[in-house]
Each structure stands twice: as C-alpha cells, then as structure tokens.
Short mmCIF file of C-alpha atoms in Angstrom, two decimals:
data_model
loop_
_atom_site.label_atom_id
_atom_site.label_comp_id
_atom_site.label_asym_id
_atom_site.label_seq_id
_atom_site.Cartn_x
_atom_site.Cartn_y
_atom_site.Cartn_z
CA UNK A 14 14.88 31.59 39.95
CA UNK A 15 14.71 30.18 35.94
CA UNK A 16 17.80 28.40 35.00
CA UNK A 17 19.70 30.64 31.97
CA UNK A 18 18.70 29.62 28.72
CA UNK A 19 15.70 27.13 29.87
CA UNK A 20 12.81 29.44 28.99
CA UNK A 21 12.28 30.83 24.92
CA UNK A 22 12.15 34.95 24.49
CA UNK A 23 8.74 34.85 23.07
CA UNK A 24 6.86 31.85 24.55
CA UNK A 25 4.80 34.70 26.21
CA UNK A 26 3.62 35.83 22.18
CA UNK A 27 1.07 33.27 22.03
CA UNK A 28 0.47 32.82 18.07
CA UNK A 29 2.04 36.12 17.26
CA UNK A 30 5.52 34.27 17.27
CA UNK A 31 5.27 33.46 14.28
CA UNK A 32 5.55 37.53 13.67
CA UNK A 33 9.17 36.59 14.13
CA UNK A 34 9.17 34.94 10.25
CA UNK A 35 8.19 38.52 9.23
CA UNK A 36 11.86 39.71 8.64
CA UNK A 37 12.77 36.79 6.16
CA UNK A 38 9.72 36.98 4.34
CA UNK A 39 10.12 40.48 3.53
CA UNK A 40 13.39 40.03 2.33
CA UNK A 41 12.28 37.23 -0.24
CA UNK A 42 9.67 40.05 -1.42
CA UNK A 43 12.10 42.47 -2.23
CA UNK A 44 14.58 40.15 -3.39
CA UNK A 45 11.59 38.83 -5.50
CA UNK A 46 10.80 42.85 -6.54
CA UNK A 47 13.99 44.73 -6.64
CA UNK A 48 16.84 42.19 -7.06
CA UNK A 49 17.43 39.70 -9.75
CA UNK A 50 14.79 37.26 -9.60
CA UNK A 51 16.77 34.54 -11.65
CA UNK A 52 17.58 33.57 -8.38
CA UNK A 53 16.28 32.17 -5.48
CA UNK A 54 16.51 34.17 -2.25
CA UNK A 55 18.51 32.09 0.59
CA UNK A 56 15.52 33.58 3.06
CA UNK A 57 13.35 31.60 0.98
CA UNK A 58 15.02 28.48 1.44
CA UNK A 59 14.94 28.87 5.33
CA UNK A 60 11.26 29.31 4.98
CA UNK A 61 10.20 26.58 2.64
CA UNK A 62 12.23 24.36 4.95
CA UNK A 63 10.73 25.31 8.13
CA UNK A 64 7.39 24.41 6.59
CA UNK A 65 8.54 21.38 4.86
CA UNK A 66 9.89 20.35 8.84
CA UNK A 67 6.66 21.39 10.41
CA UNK A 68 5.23 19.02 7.81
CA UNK A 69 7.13 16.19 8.60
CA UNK A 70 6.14 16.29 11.93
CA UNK A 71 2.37 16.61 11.30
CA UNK A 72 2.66 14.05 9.32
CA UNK A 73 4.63 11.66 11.70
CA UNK A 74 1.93 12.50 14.31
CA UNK A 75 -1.07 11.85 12.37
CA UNK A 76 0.22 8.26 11.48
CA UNK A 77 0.95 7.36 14.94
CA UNK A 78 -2.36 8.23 16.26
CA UNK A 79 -4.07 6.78 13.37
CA UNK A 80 -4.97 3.77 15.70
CA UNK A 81 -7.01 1.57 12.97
CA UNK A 82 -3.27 1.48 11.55
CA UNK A 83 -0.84 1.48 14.71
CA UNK A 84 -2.99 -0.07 17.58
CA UNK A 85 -1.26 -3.81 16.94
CA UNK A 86 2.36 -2.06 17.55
CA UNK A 87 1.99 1.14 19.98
CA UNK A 88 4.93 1.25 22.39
CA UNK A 89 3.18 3.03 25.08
CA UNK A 90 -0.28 1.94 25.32
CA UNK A 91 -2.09 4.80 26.89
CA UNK A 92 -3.59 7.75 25.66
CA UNK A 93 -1.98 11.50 25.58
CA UNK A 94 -3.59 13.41 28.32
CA UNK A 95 -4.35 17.59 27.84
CA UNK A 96 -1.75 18.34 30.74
CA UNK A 97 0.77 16.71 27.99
CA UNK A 98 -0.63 18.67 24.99
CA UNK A 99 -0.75 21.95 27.21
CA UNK A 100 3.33 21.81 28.05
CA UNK A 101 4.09 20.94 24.04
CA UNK A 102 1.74 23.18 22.90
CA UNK A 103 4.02 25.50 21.70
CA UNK A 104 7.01 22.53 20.54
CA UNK A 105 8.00 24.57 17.11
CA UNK A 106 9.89 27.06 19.03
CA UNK A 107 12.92 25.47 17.62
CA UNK A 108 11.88 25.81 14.50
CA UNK A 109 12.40 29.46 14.64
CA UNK A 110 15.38 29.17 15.95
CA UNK A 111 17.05 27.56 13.79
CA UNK A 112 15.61 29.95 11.35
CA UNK A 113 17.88 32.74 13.04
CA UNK A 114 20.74 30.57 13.06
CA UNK A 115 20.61 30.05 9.64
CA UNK A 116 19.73 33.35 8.73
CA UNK A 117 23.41 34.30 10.96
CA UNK A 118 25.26 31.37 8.88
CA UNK A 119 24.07 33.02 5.73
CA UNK A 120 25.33 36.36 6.69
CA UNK A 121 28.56 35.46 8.02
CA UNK A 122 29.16 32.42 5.43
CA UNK A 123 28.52 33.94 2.11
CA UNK A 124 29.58 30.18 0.57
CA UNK A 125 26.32 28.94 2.73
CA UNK A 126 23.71 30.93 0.32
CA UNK A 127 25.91 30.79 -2.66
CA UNK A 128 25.76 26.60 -3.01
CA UNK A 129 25.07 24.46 -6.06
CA UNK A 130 22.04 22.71 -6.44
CA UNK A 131 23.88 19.59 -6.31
CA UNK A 132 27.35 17.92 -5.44
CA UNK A 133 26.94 13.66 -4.98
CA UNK A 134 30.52 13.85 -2.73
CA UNK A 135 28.72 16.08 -0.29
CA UNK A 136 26.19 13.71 0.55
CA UNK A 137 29.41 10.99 1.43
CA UNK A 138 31.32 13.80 3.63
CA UNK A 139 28.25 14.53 5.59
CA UNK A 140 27.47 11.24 6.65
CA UNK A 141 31.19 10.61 7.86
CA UNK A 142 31.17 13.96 9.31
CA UNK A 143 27.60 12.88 11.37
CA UNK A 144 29.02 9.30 12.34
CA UNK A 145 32.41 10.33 13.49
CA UNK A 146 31.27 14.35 14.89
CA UNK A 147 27.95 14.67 15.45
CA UNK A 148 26.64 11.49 16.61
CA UNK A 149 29.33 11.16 19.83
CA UNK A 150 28.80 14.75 20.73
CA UNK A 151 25.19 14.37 21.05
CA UNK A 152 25.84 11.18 22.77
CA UNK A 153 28.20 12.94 24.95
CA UNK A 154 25.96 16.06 25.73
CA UNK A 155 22.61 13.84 26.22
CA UNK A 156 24.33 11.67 28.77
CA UNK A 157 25.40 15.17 30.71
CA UNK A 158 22.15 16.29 30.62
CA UNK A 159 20.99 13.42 32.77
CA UNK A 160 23.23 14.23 35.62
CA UNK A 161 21.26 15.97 38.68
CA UNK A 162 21.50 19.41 37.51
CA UNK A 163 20.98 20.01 33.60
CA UNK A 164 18.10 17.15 34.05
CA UNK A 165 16.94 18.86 37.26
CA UNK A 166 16.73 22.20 34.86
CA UNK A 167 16.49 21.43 31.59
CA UNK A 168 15.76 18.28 30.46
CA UNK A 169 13.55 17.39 32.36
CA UNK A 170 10.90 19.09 30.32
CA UNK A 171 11.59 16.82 27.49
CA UNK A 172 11.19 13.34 29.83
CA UNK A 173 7.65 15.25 31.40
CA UNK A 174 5.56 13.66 28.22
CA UNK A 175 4.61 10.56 29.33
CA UNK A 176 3.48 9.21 25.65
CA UNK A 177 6.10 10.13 23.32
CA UNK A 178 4.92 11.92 20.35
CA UNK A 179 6.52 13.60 17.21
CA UNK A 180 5.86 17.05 18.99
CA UNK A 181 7.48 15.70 21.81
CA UNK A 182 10.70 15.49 19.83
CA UNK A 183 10.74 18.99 19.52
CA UNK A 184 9.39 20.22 23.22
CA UNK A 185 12.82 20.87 25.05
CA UNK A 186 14.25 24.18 26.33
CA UNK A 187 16.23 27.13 24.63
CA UNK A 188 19.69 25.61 26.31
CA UNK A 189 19.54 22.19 24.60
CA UNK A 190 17.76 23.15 21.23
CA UNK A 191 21.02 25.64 20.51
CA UNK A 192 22.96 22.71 21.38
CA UNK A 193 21.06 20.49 19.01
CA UNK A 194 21.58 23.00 16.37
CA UNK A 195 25.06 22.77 16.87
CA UNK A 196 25.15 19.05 16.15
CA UNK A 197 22.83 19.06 13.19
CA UNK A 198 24.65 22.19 11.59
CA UNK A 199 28.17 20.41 11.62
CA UNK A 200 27.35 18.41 9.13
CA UNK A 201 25.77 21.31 6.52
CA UNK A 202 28.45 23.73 7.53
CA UNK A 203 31.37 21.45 7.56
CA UNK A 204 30.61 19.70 3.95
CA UNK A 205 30.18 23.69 2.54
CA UNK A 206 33.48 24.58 3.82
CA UNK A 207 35.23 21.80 2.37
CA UNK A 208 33.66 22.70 -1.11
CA UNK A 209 31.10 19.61 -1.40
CA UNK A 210 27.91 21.59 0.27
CA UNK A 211 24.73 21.53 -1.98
CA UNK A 212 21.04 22.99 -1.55
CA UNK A 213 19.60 19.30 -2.10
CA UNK A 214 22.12 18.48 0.77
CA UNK A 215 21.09 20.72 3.17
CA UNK A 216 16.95 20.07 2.27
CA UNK A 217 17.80 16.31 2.50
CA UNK A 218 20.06 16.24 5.54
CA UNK A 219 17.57 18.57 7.75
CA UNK A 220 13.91 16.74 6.63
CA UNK A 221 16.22 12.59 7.06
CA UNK A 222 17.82 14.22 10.80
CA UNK A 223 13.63 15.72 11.72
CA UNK A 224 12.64 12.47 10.14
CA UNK A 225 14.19 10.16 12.22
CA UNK A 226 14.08 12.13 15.09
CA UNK A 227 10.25 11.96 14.61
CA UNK A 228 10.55 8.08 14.02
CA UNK A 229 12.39 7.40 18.02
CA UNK A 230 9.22 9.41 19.47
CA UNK A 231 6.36 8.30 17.16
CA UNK A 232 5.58 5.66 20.17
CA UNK A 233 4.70 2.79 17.39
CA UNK A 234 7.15 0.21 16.31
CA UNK A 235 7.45 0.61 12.57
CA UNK A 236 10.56 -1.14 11.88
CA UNK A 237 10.33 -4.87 11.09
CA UNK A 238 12.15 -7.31 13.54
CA UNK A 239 13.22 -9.62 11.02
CA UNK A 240 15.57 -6.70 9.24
CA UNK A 241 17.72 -7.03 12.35
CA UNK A 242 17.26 -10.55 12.57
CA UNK A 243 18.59 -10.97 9.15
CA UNK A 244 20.86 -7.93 9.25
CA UNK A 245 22.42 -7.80 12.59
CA UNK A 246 25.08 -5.30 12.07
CA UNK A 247 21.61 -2.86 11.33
CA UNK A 248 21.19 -2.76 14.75
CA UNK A 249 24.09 -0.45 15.78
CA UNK A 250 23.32 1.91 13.02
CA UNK A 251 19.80 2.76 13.39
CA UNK A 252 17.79 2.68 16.18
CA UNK A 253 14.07 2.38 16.49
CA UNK A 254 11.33 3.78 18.43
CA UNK A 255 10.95 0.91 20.96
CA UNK A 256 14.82 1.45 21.28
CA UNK A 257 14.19 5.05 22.38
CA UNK A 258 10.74 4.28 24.46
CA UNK A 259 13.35 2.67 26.55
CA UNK A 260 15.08 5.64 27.29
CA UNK A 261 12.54 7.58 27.87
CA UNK A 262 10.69 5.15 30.54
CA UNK A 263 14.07 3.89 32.23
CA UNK A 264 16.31 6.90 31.36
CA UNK A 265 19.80 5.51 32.30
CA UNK A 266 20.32 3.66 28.80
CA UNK A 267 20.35 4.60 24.76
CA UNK A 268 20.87 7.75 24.91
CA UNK A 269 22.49 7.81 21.15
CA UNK A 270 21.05 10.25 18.87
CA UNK A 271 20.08 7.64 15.70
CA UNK A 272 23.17 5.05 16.03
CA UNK A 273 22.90 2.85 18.71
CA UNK A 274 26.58 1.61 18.05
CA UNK A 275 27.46 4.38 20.58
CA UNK A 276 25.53 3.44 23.40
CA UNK A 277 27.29 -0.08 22.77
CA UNK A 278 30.52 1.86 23.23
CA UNK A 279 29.81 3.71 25.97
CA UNK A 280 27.99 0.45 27.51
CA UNK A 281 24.84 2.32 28.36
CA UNK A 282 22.78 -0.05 25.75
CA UNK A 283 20.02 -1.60 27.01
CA UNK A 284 19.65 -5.34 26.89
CA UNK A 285 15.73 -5.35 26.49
CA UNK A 286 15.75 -3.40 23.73
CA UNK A 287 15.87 -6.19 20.74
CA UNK A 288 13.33 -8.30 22.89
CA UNK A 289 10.91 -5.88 23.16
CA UNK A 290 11.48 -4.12 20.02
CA UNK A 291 10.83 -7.61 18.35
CA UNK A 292 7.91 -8.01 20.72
CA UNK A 293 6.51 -4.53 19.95
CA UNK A 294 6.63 -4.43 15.80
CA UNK A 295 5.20 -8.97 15.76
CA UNK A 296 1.87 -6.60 15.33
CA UNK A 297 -0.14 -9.21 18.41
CA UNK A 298 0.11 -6.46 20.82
CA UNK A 299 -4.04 -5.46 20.43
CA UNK A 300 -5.96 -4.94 23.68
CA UNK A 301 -9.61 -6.04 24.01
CA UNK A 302 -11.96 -2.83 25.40
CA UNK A 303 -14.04 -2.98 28.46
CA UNK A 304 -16.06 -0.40 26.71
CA UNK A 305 -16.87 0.68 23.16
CA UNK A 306 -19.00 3.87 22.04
CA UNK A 307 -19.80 3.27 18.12
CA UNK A 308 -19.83 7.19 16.91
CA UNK A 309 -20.31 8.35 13.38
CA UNK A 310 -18.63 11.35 11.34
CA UNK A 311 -21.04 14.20 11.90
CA UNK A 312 -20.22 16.86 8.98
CA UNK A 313 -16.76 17.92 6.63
CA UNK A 314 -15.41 20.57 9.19
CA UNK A 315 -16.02 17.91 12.24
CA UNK A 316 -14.46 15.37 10.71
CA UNK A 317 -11.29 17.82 10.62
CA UNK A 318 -11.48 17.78 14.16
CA UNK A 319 -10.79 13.94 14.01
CA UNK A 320 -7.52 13.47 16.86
CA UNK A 321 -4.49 12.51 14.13
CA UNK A 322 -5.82 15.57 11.96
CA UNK A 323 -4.75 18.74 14.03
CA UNK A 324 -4.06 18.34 17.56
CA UNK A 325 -4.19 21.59 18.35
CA UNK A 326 -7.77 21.69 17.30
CA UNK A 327 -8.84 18.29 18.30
CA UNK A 328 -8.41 18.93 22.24
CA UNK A 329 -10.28 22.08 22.15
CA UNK A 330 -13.76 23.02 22.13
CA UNK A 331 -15.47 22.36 18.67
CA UNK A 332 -15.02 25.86 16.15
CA UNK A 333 -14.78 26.25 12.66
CA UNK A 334 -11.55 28.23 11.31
CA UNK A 335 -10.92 29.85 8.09
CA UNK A 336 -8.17 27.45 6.92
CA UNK A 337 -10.48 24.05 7.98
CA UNK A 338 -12.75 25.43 5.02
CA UNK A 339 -9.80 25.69 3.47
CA UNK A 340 -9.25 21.69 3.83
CA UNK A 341 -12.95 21.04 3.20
CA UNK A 342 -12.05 19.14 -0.36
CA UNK A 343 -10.11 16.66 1.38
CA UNK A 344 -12.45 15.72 3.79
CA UNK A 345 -14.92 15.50 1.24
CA UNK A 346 -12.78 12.92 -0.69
CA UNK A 347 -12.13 10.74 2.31
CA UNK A 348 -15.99 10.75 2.64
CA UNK A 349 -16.19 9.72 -0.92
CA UNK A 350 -13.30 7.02 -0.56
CA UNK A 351 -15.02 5.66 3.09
CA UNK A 352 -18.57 5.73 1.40
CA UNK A 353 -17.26 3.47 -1.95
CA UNK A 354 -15.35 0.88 0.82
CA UNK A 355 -14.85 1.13 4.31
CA UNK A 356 -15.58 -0.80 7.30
CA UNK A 357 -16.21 0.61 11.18
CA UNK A 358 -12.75 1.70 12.32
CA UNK A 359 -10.84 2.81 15.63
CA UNK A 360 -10.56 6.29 16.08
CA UNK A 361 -9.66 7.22 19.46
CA UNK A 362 -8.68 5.45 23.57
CA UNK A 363 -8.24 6.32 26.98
CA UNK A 364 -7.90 4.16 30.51
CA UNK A 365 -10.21 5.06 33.24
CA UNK A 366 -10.01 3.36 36.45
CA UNK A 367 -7.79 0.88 34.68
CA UNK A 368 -10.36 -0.34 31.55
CA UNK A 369 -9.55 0.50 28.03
CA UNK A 370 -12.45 2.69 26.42
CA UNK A 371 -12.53 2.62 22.43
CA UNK A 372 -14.71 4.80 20.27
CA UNK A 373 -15.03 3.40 16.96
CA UNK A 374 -16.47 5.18 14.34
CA UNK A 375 -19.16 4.05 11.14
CA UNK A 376 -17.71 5.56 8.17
CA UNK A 377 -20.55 7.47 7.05
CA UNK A 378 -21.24 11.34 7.51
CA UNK A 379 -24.24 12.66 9.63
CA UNK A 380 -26.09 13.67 5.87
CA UNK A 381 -25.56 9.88 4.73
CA UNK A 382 -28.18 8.66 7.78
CA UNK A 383 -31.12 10.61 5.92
CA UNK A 384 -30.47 9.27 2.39
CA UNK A 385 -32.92 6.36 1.90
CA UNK A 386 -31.21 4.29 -0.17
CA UNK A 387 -28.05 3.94 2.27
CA UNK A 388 -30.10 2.77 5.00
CA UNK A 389 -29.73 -0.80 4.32
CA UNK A 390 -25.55 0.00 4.10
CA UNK A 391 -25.66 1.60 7.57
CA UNK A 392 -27.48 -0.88 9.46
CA UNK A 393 -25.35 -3.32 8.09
CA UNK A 394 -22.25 -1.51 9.53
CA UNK A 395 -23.64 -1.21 12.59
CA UNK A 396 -24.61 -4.47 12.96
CA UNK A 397 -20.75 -6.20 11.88
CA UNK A 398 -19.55 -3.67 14.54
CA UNK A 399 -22.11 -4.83 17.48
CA UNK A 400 -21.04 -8.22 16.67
CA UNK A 401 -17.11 -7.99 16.41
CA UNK A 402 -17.72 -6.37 19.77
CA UNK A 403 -19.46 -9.03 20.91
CA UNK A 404 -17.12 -11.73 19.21
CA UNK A 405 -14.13 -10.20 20.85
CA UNK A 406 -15.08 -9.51 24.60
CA UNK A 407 -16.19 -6.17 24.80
CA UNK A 408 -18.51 -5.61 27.82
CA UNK A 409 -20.01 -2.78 27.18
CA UNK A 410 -21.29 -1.41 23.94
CA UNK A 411 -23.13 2.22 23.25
CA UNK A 412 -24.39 3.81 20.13
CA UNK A 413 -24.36 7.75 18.68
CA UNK A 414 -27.78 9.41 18.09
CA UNK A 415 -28.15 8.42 14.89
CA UNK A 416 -26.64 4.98 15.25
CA UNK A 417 -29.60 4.18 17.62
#
C-alpha cells in the first residue's frame, strides 16, 4: 500500500502535466484582453517565475556536468547512471505545485497580488524571518524525516540518486515538497503581512532559496576554501556542496537547510566537512583515464545533444525536435567561438569494471573535416590530444571516423 501523500496526482500525465499551467495562462490572456492591461496579472508572475526556476536549475546542471570546467573539484566522482535519470525524470513536479499554492495565496491574500514593486525593509524582515523561522523548522522536519518511517516512505526517494544533481534537489515526494513550501512561503507571506512584501522580494527570495538549493546538490565544490579560512564565522551561515555531499553519503549529519550554524546547535555537524570541503574546491582532485575515445562534434542539432545541454535528450536515442532548431543559432556560435580558439576538451565519463573512461572531443564540426584549408588545424588537434594522452598515462587511446 503507497504511503499518503508520497506519490504526485498526475505523475501518470507524462508531458501533458504541464496541461495543468493551462488555467493561469488563460487568465493572463483575458486579463491581458478584457481587464486593464496597465497592470500586470499576478498569474503572470507565477508563470514567469516557474520558468525563471526551471532556468536556474538547467543552468546549475549544465555547469556541473560541464567537466572541462568542474572535473578538478567534483564531489562525487562517478558518472549519473539512466536508472538515476529515469526516477528524476519528472523532478519539476514541485514546480507546479507551488504554482497552485500560490495561485490559493493570491486568492485568499488579496495583499499577496496587490504588492509594490519594491520595499528595501522587506528584504531585512525576510532574512530574520528565514534565520530565526524557516531555517530551524526545516532543520527540525529534515531530521524527522530520517527516522525509520518518513525515510522508509518518503525520503528515501530523495537519498536514491547516488550523484547529486540540481534535478535531484527537486526529486522528492508530494508529502515533503508541501512541507518545503511551507518553509519557503513564510518568509514571502510573513514580510507581506507585516506591510514590507514587494514583487522584487518575492522574484529574489524564490530564484536565491532554488539557487542555493541547486548549489548543495550541484556535486562540484565551487566555493573557495580560503573564504572560510579567512572568514570563519562564514562557515555557520552558508554551507557548501561538499558540506551537503556529506549528508547525502553518511546521512546522520548536516541536515540544515543553507546555515550550517544549526547543525552546530543541534550537534549533528559533521567534523569532515571543512577537511574535505577544503580538499574538494584546492582544484588537484583530476583522475588520469585508463581509456580515452577522441570524438568530434558531428552537426548543429548533435551537438545539442551534448550531456550538460538537455538531459532529457542527451540519454535518449538521437532525434531532432522542433525547439533544438529552435536553438540552432547558438550552436552555431559556439562552433564559431570553438573554430576561432579552442583546444580538445572533456566532454563526458563513466567507470567500468573500476577504470575511468573519458571521451574527449576536437572542437571542430563533422563539415569542418572536408574543408581543405582546416586540415592542417585538425591534425594538429589531434595530434596535442594523442600526446597529452600519452604525457599523462592514459593506456588506451581510440579515434572517431573522421579523426582516423
């Protein structure tokens, strides 16, 4: 029997979940056609900030698996399987969630929609109202949800990604995302009802909280050590993703929500976490391959199928899609940018049978291989790479068709 609350109404909907938006965006139409259009519809708002939070996450993935940036400093050294991608496949849920919520608040709190575009002293109430509210009740909550039950039935889910992720941030059940919304909303709700609440508030406050929520699962250490070393105080009021890794591999320690100053309090802080966390981010943490494939970029849609683009599209069978045309230009300039200066770079790993396989890619398109004059370019690419594998202890080395 499912546990209440642990499974979402429409995860059975596929892509038609997002059918569910349908409701608010026909109410900024006719707000747009039939109501005064000097101002801007609070449904809009809920929309433009769902995007703007999909975004962020996007975004916070495809830096993290850019590995020609991150290698020197991932947490968690192995690659994201497709059993992982399958379960967080569908990790916006909460997304539209929160839209409802919202869209409640806005009905029922008439102040909510009705804020100005701007109040500094908001911006000072919500951050007390997040140390001193939200950040003990999520510390409070989290820690119960790792007692036999709720873990057994809920969040469990969340701890079944092996590699934390951005997505994985948001891949939890119904039960603790309505809970989450509860802690992020005090903050929004309480600073409106005290007469401070703002529109730039409530933008800033969601996209910082997504933000750094996004940061403690990115599974690359981003944050200098020396900041802490320097700053020690720093430490309790932010953590860091190595901080979090920690909880997620051990999962009897941190279990604050951005402020480690609680765990400290509640003495469930974990002792490695400066060590490694200085260890992680010192940027020496490179492996050397066993193996190497040298690939090359074979057209403008395929190179849109590169893993930090899209997920979603990168671990499925090669297709073209009516919105990758759509992104066409901006593979095109990266193919202009890589073809004025760029050198052989990292794109993708994976451990089988315990060696570290790297496919590194010349940054030149399939088309580039049949010009005549960028011959001499090519082979010279090619040959650096062979040799830096050579120089650094790879054992094995194989080229792509038309690297051969």
């Amino acid at each position: 029997m499912v546990s209440p609350l642990s499974t979402w109404p429409w995860e059975n909907l596929g892509v038609f979940k997002y059918i569910l938006y349908g409701p608010l965006l026909a109410k900024v139409i006719y707000s747009r056609e039939w109501e005064d259009v000097s101002r801007i519809s609070w449904c809009f708002h809920i929309l433009l900030i769902c995007a703007l939070r999909g975004h962020v996450y996007q975004l916070w993935y495809s830096y993290s698996n850019m590995l020609f940036l991150t290698r020197n400093r991932l947490i968690c050294r192995q690659g994201v399987d497709f059993k992982q991608i399958d379960r967080e496949w569908d990790w916006d849920n909460f997304l539209i969630l929160q839209a409802f919520i919202a869209s409640m608040a806005c009905y029922n709190f008439p102040l909510l929609a009705n804020v100005p575009l701007w109040n500094s002293k908001g911006y000072i109430i919500a951050l007390l109202l997040h140390i001193a509210v939200s950040e003990p009740l999520y510390y409070w909550i989290h820690k119960m949800f790792h007692s036999d039950y709720l873990f057994t039935n809920y969040h469990s889910l969340h701890h079944s990604s092996e590699v934390p992720q951005s997505f994985t941030a948001g891949h939890a059940t119904l039960l603790e995302h309505l809970i989450l919304s509860v802690v992020i909303g005090i903050p929004i709700v309480g600073t409106s009802m005290l007469g401070f609440g703002s529109t730039t508030l409530i933008y800033s406050y969601v996209l910082v909280f997504d933000f750094l929520r996004c940061l403690g699962h990115s599974n690359v250490e981003v944050i200098p050590h020396r900041i802490y070393e320097a700053f020690p105080f720093l430490r309790y009021l932010l953590y860091t993703p190595t901080y979090h890794s920690l909880h997620h591999k051990e999962m009897n320690s941190n279990f604050c929500l951005f402020m480690p100053l609680y765990d400290a309090l509640g003495n469930t802080l974990n002792i490695k976490s400066w060590p490694l966390q200085k260890e992680k981010s010192s940027g020496k943490n490179g492996s050397i391959p066993d193996f190497v494939f040298l690939a090359h970029v074979v057209d403008m849609t395929a190179a849109l199928h590169a893993p930090f683009v899209l997920r979603s599209f990168s671990s499925t069978p090669f297709r073209t899609r009516f919105f990758l045309i759509l992104m066409w230009p901006g593979s095109f300039l990266v193919m202009l940018v890589m073809w004025v200066s760029s050198k052989t770079f990292l794109i993708s790993h994976y451990y089988l049978r315990d060696r570290l396989h790297q496919t590194w890619a010349v940054p030149r398109f399939g088309f580039q291989y049949f010009l005549p004059f960028a011959t001499d370019g090519i082979n010279n690419l090619i040959e650096e790479a062979i040799l830096k594998a050579d120089r650094i202890g790879v054992k094995v080395i194989s080229l792509a068709a038309l690297n051969k």
